[in-house]
Short mmCIF file of C-alpha atoms and ligand atoms in Angstrom, two decimals:
data_model
loop_
_atom_site.label_atom_id
_atom_site.label_comp_id
_atom_site.label_asym_id
_atom_site.label_seq_id
_atom_site.Cartn_x
_atom_site.Cartn_y
_atom_site.Cartn_z
CA MET H 9 167.92 61.97 102.81
CA THR H 10 167.41 64.42 100.07
CA GLN H 11 164.57 67.27 99.61
CA ASP H 12 163.44 65.39 96.63
CA THR H 13 163.03 62.00 98.48
CA SER H 14 161.23 64.00 101.67
CA VAL H 15 158.55 65.48 98.68
CA ASP H 16 157.93 61.59 97.14
CA GLU H 17 157.51 60.74 101.11
CA ILE H 18 154.57 63.71 101.61
CA GLN H 19 153.20 62.39 98.48
CA SER H 20 152.85 58.58 99.40
CA GLN H 21 152.00 59.71 103.30
CA ALA H 22 149.39 62.20 101.70
CA LEU H 23 147.58 59.66 99.57
CA GLY H 24 147.53 57.03 102.03
CA ALA H 25 145.96 59.58 104.23
CA LEU H 26 143.59 60.25 102.17
CA GLY H 27 142.63 56.78 101.12
CA ALA H 28 141.82 56.01 104.70
CA ILE H 29 139.53 59.29 104.70
CA ASP H 30 135.74 58.06 105.05
CA ASP H 31 134.08 60.98 105.91
CA ILE H 32 133.71 64.42 103.56
CA ARG H 33 133.87 66.67 106.54
CA LYS H 34 137.65 65.59 107.46
CA LEU H 35 138.30 66.36 103.78
CA ASP H 36 139.34 69.95 104.99
CA GLU H 37 141.66 69.09 107.66
CA TRP H 38 143.37 66.62 105.21
CA ARG H 39 143.70 69.99 102.62
CA VAL H 40 144.63 72.12 105.58
CA ALA H 41 147.68 69.38 106.44
CA TYR H 42 148.99 68.87 103.68
CA LEU H 43 148.17 71.95 101.12
CA GLY H 44 147.45 74.63 103.47
CA ARG H 45 149.56 77.84 103.80
CA SER H 46 151.37 76.26 106.67
CA GLY H 47 150.74 72.18 105.13
CA ARG H 48 154.18 70.37 104.52
CA LEU H 49 153.97 70.90 100.74
CA THR H 50 154.23 74.35 100.97
CA SER H 51 157.09 74.25 103.49
CA VAL H 52 158.86 72.47 100.98
CA LEU H 53 158.08 75.19 98.34
CA ARG H 54 158.88 77.89 100.99
CA GLY H 55 161.70 76.27 101.91
CA LEU H 56 163.40 76.06 98.25
CA GLY H 57 165.51 79.36 98.55
CA ALA H 58 167.47 77.91 101.10
CA LEU H 59 168.43 74.96 98.56
CA PRO H 60 171.58 74.52 96.46
CA PRO H 61 171.06 76.27 93.15
CA GLU H 62 171.38 72.80 91.08
CA ALA H 63 168.73 70.96 93.50
CA ARG H 64 166.33 73.93 93.70
CA ARG H 65 165.03 73.38 90.19
CA GLU H 66 164.46 70.04 90.54
CA VAL H 67 163.08 69.96 93.97
CA GLY H 68 160.82 72.99 93.10
CA GLN H 69 159.52 70.92 89.41
CA ARG H 70 158.97 67.42 91.91
CA ALA H 71 156.78 69.37 94.50
CA ASN H 72 154.70 71.37 92.32
CA MET H 73 154.17 67.88 90.34
CA VAL H 74 152.96 66.66 93.90
CA LYS H 75 151.09 69.15 94.63
CA SER H 76 148.78 68.76 91.27
CA VAL H 77 148.64 65.09 91.91
CA LEU H 78 147.26 65.75 95.87
CA GLU H 79 144.71 68.36 94.57
CA LYS H 80 143.47 65.57 91.66
CA ALA H 81 143.06 63.38 94.19
CA LEU H 82 141.66 65.56 96.45
CA GLU H 83 139.02 66.34 93.84
CA GLU H 84 138.60 62.97 93.13
CA LYS H 85 137.85 61.74 96.80
CA GLU H 86 135.30 64.57 97.44
CA GLU H 87 133.03 63.13 94.25
CA VAL H 88 133.62 59.61 95.76
CA LEU H 89 132.46 60.48 99.32
CA ARG H 90 129.82 62.72 97.92
CA GLN H 91 128.08 60.07 96.01
CA ALA H 92 128.72 57.85 98.93
CA GLU H 93 126.62 60.32 101.20
CA LEU H 94 123.79 60.55 98.60
CA GLN H 95 123.62 56.85 98.27
CA ARG H 96 123.11 55.98 102.14
CA SER H 97 120.75 58.56 102.05
CA ILE H 98 118.52 57.02 99.45
CA GLU H 99 119.34 54.19 101.14
CA GLY H 100 118.29 55.05 104.37
CA GLY H 101 115.13 56.38 102.85
CA LYS H 102 115.83 60.24 103.95
CA LEU H 103 115.49 61.38 100.49
CA ASP H 104 112.77 60.18 98.28
CA ILE H 105 113.81 60.98 94.45
CA THR H 106 109.82 59.78 93.26
CA LEU H 107 108.57 62.87 95.36
CA PRO H 108 107.04 65.36 92.56
CA GLY H 109 109.21 68.61 92.85
CA ARG H 110 107.88 71.87 94.61
CA ARG H 111 106.95 74.13 92.38
CA PRO H 112 108.58 77.88 93.17
CA ASN H 113 106.56 80.59 94.18
CA ARG H 114 106.88 83.59 91.22
CA GLY H 115 106.65 87.27 91.88
CA ARG H 116 104.41 88.82 89.96
CA LEU H 117 103.75 92.71 89.85
CA HIS H 118 100.83 94.25 91.64
CA PRO H 119 98.09 95.47 89.62
CA THR H 120 98.48 99.04 90.65
CA THR H 121 102.06 98.85 89.87
CA GLN H 122 100.68 97.24 86.08
CA VAL H 123 97.88 99.79 85.50
CA VAL H 124 99.90 102.76 86.76
CA ARG H 125 102.66 101.45 83.89
CA GLU H 126 99.84 100.94 80.93
CA ILE H 127 98.80 104.58 82.06
CA CYS H 128 102.26 105.94 81.58
CA ASP H 129 102.91 103.83 78.98
CA ALA H 130 99.89 105.82 76.88
CA PHE H 131 100.73 108.80 77.79
CA VAL H 132 104.76 108.14 76.66
CA ALA H 133 103.10 107.23 73.71
CA MET H 134 101.79 110.62 72.86
CA GLY H 135 105.08 111.85 73.94
CA PHE H 136 104.97 112.92 77.54
CA GLN H 137 108.06 112.28 79.77
CA ILE H 138 107.95 110.01 83.18
CA VAL H 139 109.30 112.23 85.88
CA GLU H 140 108.97 111.59 89.97
CA GLY H 141 109.05 113.45 93.07
CA PRO H 142 108.96 113.38 97.28
CA GLU H 143 106.22 111.78 98.72
CA VAL H 144 106.86 113.75 101.91
CA GLU H 145 106.15 117.48 100.48
CA TRP H 146 106.43 121.37 101.95
CA ASP H 147 103.47 123.07 102.56
CA TYR H 148 104.46 125.32 99.55
CA TYR H 149 104.79 123.10 96.91
CA ASN H 150 101.80 120.92 97.88
CA PHE H 151 99.36 124.09 98.51
CA GLU H 152 100.44 127.45 98.38
CA ALA H 153 102.21 127.64 95.17
CA LEU H 154 99.10 125.80 93.72
CA ASN H 155 96.96 128.79 94.59
CA ILE H 156 95.69 127.47 97.70
CA PRO H 157 97.15 130.17 100.35
CA LYS H 158 96.57 129.30 103.84
CA ASP H 159 93.03 129.42 105.45
CA HIS H 160 92.04 128.68 101.92
CA PRO H 161 88.62 126.65 102.17
CA ALA H 162 89.83 124.56 99.14
CA ARG H 163 92.56 123.07 101.82
CA ASP H 164 89.49 121.28 103.36
CA MET H 165 89.11 119.08 99.56
CA TRP H 166 92.60 117.55 100.91
CA ASP H 167 93.08 116.85 104.65
CA THR H 168 96.35 115.56 105.15
CA ILE H 169 99.06 113.90 108.08
CA TRP H 170 101.43 116.75 108.75
CA ILE H 171 105.13 115.73 109.37
CA ASP H 172 107.33 117.73 112.20
CA PRO H 173 109.86 119.34 109.93
CA PRO H 174 113.61 119.25 110.30
CA SER H 175 114.60 121.38 113.33
CA GLU H 176 116.72 124.10 111.45
CA SER H 177 113.56 124.75 108.84
CA GLU H 178 109.94 126.31 110.43
CA LYS H 179 108.42 125.71 106.98
CA PRO H 180 105.66 123.06 107.27
CA MET H 181 105.71 119.60 105.56
CA LEU H 182 103.24 117.12 105.23
CA LEU H 183 102.72 114.01 103.05
CA ARG H 184 101.70 115.13 99.64
CA THR H 185 97.65 114.65 98.99
CA HIS H 186 98.09 114.74 95.08
CA THR H 187 101.06 114.70 92.69
CA SER H 188 100.18 118.08 91.47
CA PRO H 189 103.36 119.72 93.61
CA MET H 190 105.56 117.78 90.97
CA GLN H 191 103.44 120.53 88.31
CA ILE H 192 105.52 123.06 89.80
CA ARG H 193 108.92 121.35 90.65
CA VAL H 194 109.30 120.36 86.73
CA MET H 195 108.17 124.12 85.90
CA GLU H 196 110.46 125.56 88.30
CA LYS H 197 113.45 123.41 86.97
CA THR H 198 112.36 123.56 83.10
CA GLN H 199 111.39 126.17 80.51
CA PRO H 200 108.57 125.11 77.70
CA PRO H 201 107.49 122.88 76.31
CA VAL H 202 106.86 121.02 78.91
CA ARG H 203 105.38 117.81 78.84
CA VAL H 204 105.60 115.27 81.87
CA VAL H 205 103.36 112.55 83.74
CA VAL H 206 104.00 111.82 87.42
CA PRO H 207 103.25 108.64 89.02
CA GLY H 208 103.32 108.48 92.70
CA LYS H 209 101.86 107.41 96.03
CA VAL H 210 99.71 110.12 97.72
CA TYR H 211 98.13 110.41 101.45
CA ARG H 212 95.13 111.63 102.33
CA TYR H 213 93.91 111.74 106.35
CA GLU H 214 90.33 110.12 105.15
CA ALA H 215 87.63 107.71 105.94
CA THR H 216 87.92 104.97 103.59
CA ASP H 217 84.69 103.13 101.75
CA ALA H 218 84.62 101.17 98.48
CA THR H 219 86.33 103.60 96.14
CA HIS H 220 88.35 105.99 99.06
CA GLU H 221 91.50 104.95 100.32
CA SER H 222 93.82 106.65 102.66
CA GLN H 223 96.82 105.50 100.66
CA PHE H 224 96.46 105.48 97.00
CA TYR H 225 98.71 106.41 93.62
CA GLN H 226 97.97 109.18 91.42
CA VAL H 227 98.97 110.16 87.72
CA GLU H 228 99.49 113.84 87.30
CA GLY H 229 100.07 115.11 83.61
CA LEU H 230 101.45 118.70 82.29
CA ALA H 231 102.00 120.18 79.27
CA VAL H 232 102.65 123.85 78.57
CA ASP H 233 103.67 125.65 75.51
CA THR H 234 102.57 128.27 73.05
CA ASN H 235 99.05 127.76 71.85
CA ILE H 236 97.90 125.22 74.07
CA THR H 237 94.10 125.26 74.26
CA PHE H 238 91.37 123.05 76.36
CA ALA H 239 91.06 121.25 72.67
CA GLU H 240 94.20 120.08 73.35
CA LEU H 241 93.08 118.79 76.82
CA LYS H 242 90.28 116.85 75.60
CA GLY H 243 92.14 115.31 72.90
CA THR H 244 94.69 114.07 75.00
CA LEU H 245 92.34 112.45 77.67
CA TYR H 246 89.72 111.23 74.92
CA GLU H 247 92.48 109.39 73.40
CA PHE H 248 94.30 108.05 76.80
CA ALA H 249 90.50 107.01 77.33
CA ARG H 250 90.39 105.11 74.45
CA ARG H 251 93.83 103.68 74.84
CA ILE H 252 93.31 102.22 78.46
CA PHE H 253 89.33 101.46 77.86
CA GLY H 254 88.52 100.82 74.06
CA THR H 255 86.14 102.96 72.21
CA GLU H 256 83.14 101.93 73.64
CA ARG H 257 83.53 103.49 77.08
CA LYS H 258 81.42 106.15 77.60
CA VAL H 259 83.41 109.70 78.92
CA ARG H 260 81.77 112.27 80.42
CA PHE H 261 83.59 116.01 81.45
CA ARG H 262 81.97 118.32 83.83
CA CYS H 263 82.70 121.45 85.68
CA ASP H 264 84.88 121.07 88.71
CA TYR H 265 86.75 123.22 90.85
CA PHE H 266 90.84 123.06 91.77
CA PRO H 267 92.24 126.33 92.50
CA PHE H 268 94.95 125.91 90.54
CA VAL H 269 93.48 125.06 86.92
CA GLU H 270 90.77 127.50 85.29
CA PRO H 271 88.57 126.45 83.80
CA GLY H 272 88.57 122.90 86.11
CA VAL H 273 86.69 120.08 84.59
CA GLU H 274 86.34 116.12 86.39
CA MET H 275 86.22 113.31 84.03
CA ALA H 276 84.07 110.23 84.48
CA ILE H 277 83.91 106.79 82.75
CA ASP H 278 79.96 105.40 82.98
CA CYS H 279 79.86 102.81 85.60
CA PHE H 280 81.59 98.88 84.85
CA ALA H 281 79.13 97.42 87.19
CA CYS H 282 75.69 98.46 86.62
CA GLY H 283 76.39 99.45 82.74
CA GLY H 284 75.31 103.36 84.16
CA ARG H 285 71.61 102.26 85.76
CA GLY H 286 73.33 103.32 89.32
CA CYS H 287 74.58 101.01 91.90
CA ARG H 288 76.73 101.04 95.35
CA ILE H 289 79.80 101.29 93.47
CA CYS H 290 78.99 104.85 91.35
CA SER H 291 76.86 106.04 94.49
CA ASN H 292 73.85 105.69 92.08
CA SER H 293 75.58 107.87 89.33
CA GLY H 294 75.84 105.77 87.11
CA TRP H 295 79.24 107.52 86.12
CA ILE H 296 82.78 106.67 88.15
CA GLU H 297 84.79 109.72 88.42
CA ILE H 298 88.95 108.87 87.23
CA MET H 299 90.57 112.19 87.36
CA GLY H 300 90.24 116.16 87.81
CA ALA H 301 92.12 118.47 85.31
CA GLY H 302 91.68 121.66 83.75
CA MET H 303 94.19 124.38 81.89
CA VAL H 304 96.72 126.05 84.29
CA HIS H 305 95.56 128.52 86.02
CA PRO H 306 97.42 132.22 85.04
CA GLU H 307 98.84 132.78 88.85
CA VAL H 308 100.12 129.06 89.04
CA LEU H 309 102.32 130.45 85.92
CA ARG H 310 103.42 133.33 87.51
CA HIS H 311 104.86 131.29 90.45
CA VAL H 312 107.58 129.57 88.26
CA ASN H 313 108.12 133.12 86.21
CA TYR H 314 105.83 131.68 83.26
CA ASP H 315 104.89 134.37 80.92
CA PRO H 316 101.13 133.49 80.92
CA GLU H 317 100.35 136.13 78.11
CA ILE H 318 102.85 133.81 76.56
CA TYR H 319 102.42 130.10 77.59
CA THR H 320 99.08 127.82 78.27
CA GLY H 321 98.76 124.49 79.43
CA PHE H 322 96.30 121.70 80.86
CA ALA H 323 97.18 119.41 83.79
CA PHE H 324 95.35 116.43 85.11
CA GLY H 325 95.35 113.75 88.04
CA LEU H 326 94.27 110.48 87.90
CA GLY H 327 93.78 107.56 90.13
CA PRO H 328 95.13 104.50 89.44
CA GLU H 329 93.61 102.21 91.73
CA ARG H 330 90.15 103.85 90.32
CA ILE H 331 91.11 102.89 86.47
CA ALA H 332 91.94 99.21 87.68
CA MET H 333 88.21 98.67 88.84
CA LEU H 334 87.06 99.98 85.89
CA LYS H 335 89.31 97.23 83.84
CA TYR H 336 89.28 94.46 86.23
CA GLY H 337 85.35 94.99 87.54
CA ILE H 338 87.16 95.58 91.09
CA ASP H 339 84.40 96.59 93.73
CA ASP H 340 86.48 97.73 96.63
CA ILE H 341 89.39 100.15 96.31
CA ARG H 342 90.12 98.56 100.20
CA LEU H 343 91.31 95.36 98.24
CA PHE H 344 94.06 96.50 96.55
CA TYR H 345 96.06 96.91 99.98
CA SER H 346 94.28 93.84 102.24
CA ASN H 347 97.85 91.67 101.14
CA ASP H 348 95.21 89.14 100.72
CA LEU H 349 97.10 87.16 98.03
CA ARG H 350 93.84 85.24 96.54
CA PHE H 351 93.22 88.76 95.16
CA LEU H 352 96.26 89.66 94.13
CA TYR H 353 97.00 86.13 92.06
CA GLN H 354 94.25 86.74 89.75
CA PHE H 355 96.47 89.58 88.25
C1 FA5 Z 13 93.52 116.24 92.76
O1 FA5 Z 13 94.17 115.36 93.45
C2 FA5 Z 13 93.95 117.06 91.76
N1 FA5 Z 13 95.58 117.66 92.32
C3 FA5 Z 13 93.77 116.43 90.47
C4 FA5 Z 13 94.09 117.30 89.05
C5 FA5 Z 13 95.43 117.82 88.70
C6 FA5 Z 13 93.59 118.59 89.36
C7 FA5 Z 13 95.91 118.26 87.92
C8 FA5 Z 13 93.58 119.48 88.34
C9 FA5 Z 13 94.63 119.46 87.63
P1 FA5 Z 13 91.02 114.66 93.31
O2 FA5 Z 13 91.06 115.15 95.10
O3 FA5 Z 13 89.89 114.66 92.88
O4 FA5 Z 13 92.15 116.16 92.34
O5 FA5 Z 13 91.66 113.75 92.99
C10 FA5 Z 13 92.15 112.97 91.45
C11 FA5 Z 13 91.70 111.67 91.29
O6 FA5 Z 13 92.53 110.95 92.05
C12 FA5 Z 13 90.07 111.34 91.53
O7 FA5 Z 13 89.92 111.54 90.06
C13 FA5 Z 13 90.49 110.03 91.81
O8 FA5 Z 13 90.43 109.37 90.76
C14 FA5 Z 13 91.39 109.65 92.78
N2 FA5 Z 13 91.23 109.76 94.35
C15 FA5 Z 13 90.81 110.79 94.70
N3 FA5 Z 13 90.61 110.39 95.76
C16 FA5 Z 13 91.15 109.16 96.34
C17 FA5 Z 13 90.77 108.42 97.36
N4 FA5 Z 13 90.89 108.65 98.79
N5 FA5 Z 13 91.01 107.37 97.32
C18 FA5 Z 13 91.49 106.87 95.72
N6 FA5 Z 13 91.15 107.36 94.73
C19 FA5 Z 13 91.22 108.61 95.00
#
């Protein structure tokens, strides 16, 4: 018997065996037996080297032809068995093709994320860059470099959660209470002009209520250059309020105290729920505070080796959840973090 005949024999045995298979799960056994790495056809191809040169070419060509015949036959058989299986399961009632399809759940952005992006877009349109920073922060950046030394009473405004510092360091670490530490980190690395906004999560150890969470977002802003005055601060923040709330909302600036600005202000917007008459949401004041702001304190500029005689700047820090509450008429900030899909699907 020549090699050629044995290749033909393999083909007829293989096709015979394939014809007898009636279960799709058995196809792989068949594939391994004839086409696998140690399968019968592969063995013939491997043994070609041992044949006399004149037989080698002929048997080789024949074996390759048989290989593609078998591969094609396998593909066809698989399709036939698959169809038969589908037919059986339809007839057996396991698959009801008349059932309406299941609607896939589509994800969406959390309302806070949507508002953070909208706020950043408003400032980017005014020439600010977006930067981000660490949530676990050194005491130095969160307090000291911001002109809040140890034992300064202003630390009481930002009670926080302290972290055990890494063993090699004695310096205290904490969960940042505001995004203001990024003012220092940005100025340490760059020279004026600086125009950045910093979105990110912040943490405070505080009792929660309708407008206070212990974990929430802030967006910080910082602009430092020559000739920046309080007029630039007001102009920028008015423009921001117009872009986010439209022209009809009222805006109020009042003096406020933050150790890292001088002078400092608080910016508030008239209460969406009562139209300014006073209610539970605005603590009967008619106004909801949305941000703190002010002119960067010369002491802060000195900390990063900026000369306060040459450079001035303004900074602000706002709460996106409070802004989302205003925009969408949400009356309790705790809803943002309750993971209630009935709430989240509204945005
Ligand atoms: C600060 O955090 C200052 N770093 C802001 C600042 C930056 C002032 C730059 C000057 C210059 P304050 O603690 O007021 O300030 O918080 C800023 C904003 O965060 C508030 O106006 C409010 O919108 C929001 N906010 C504050 N506390 C909470 C809270 N517990 N839950 C939700 N939002 C809050």
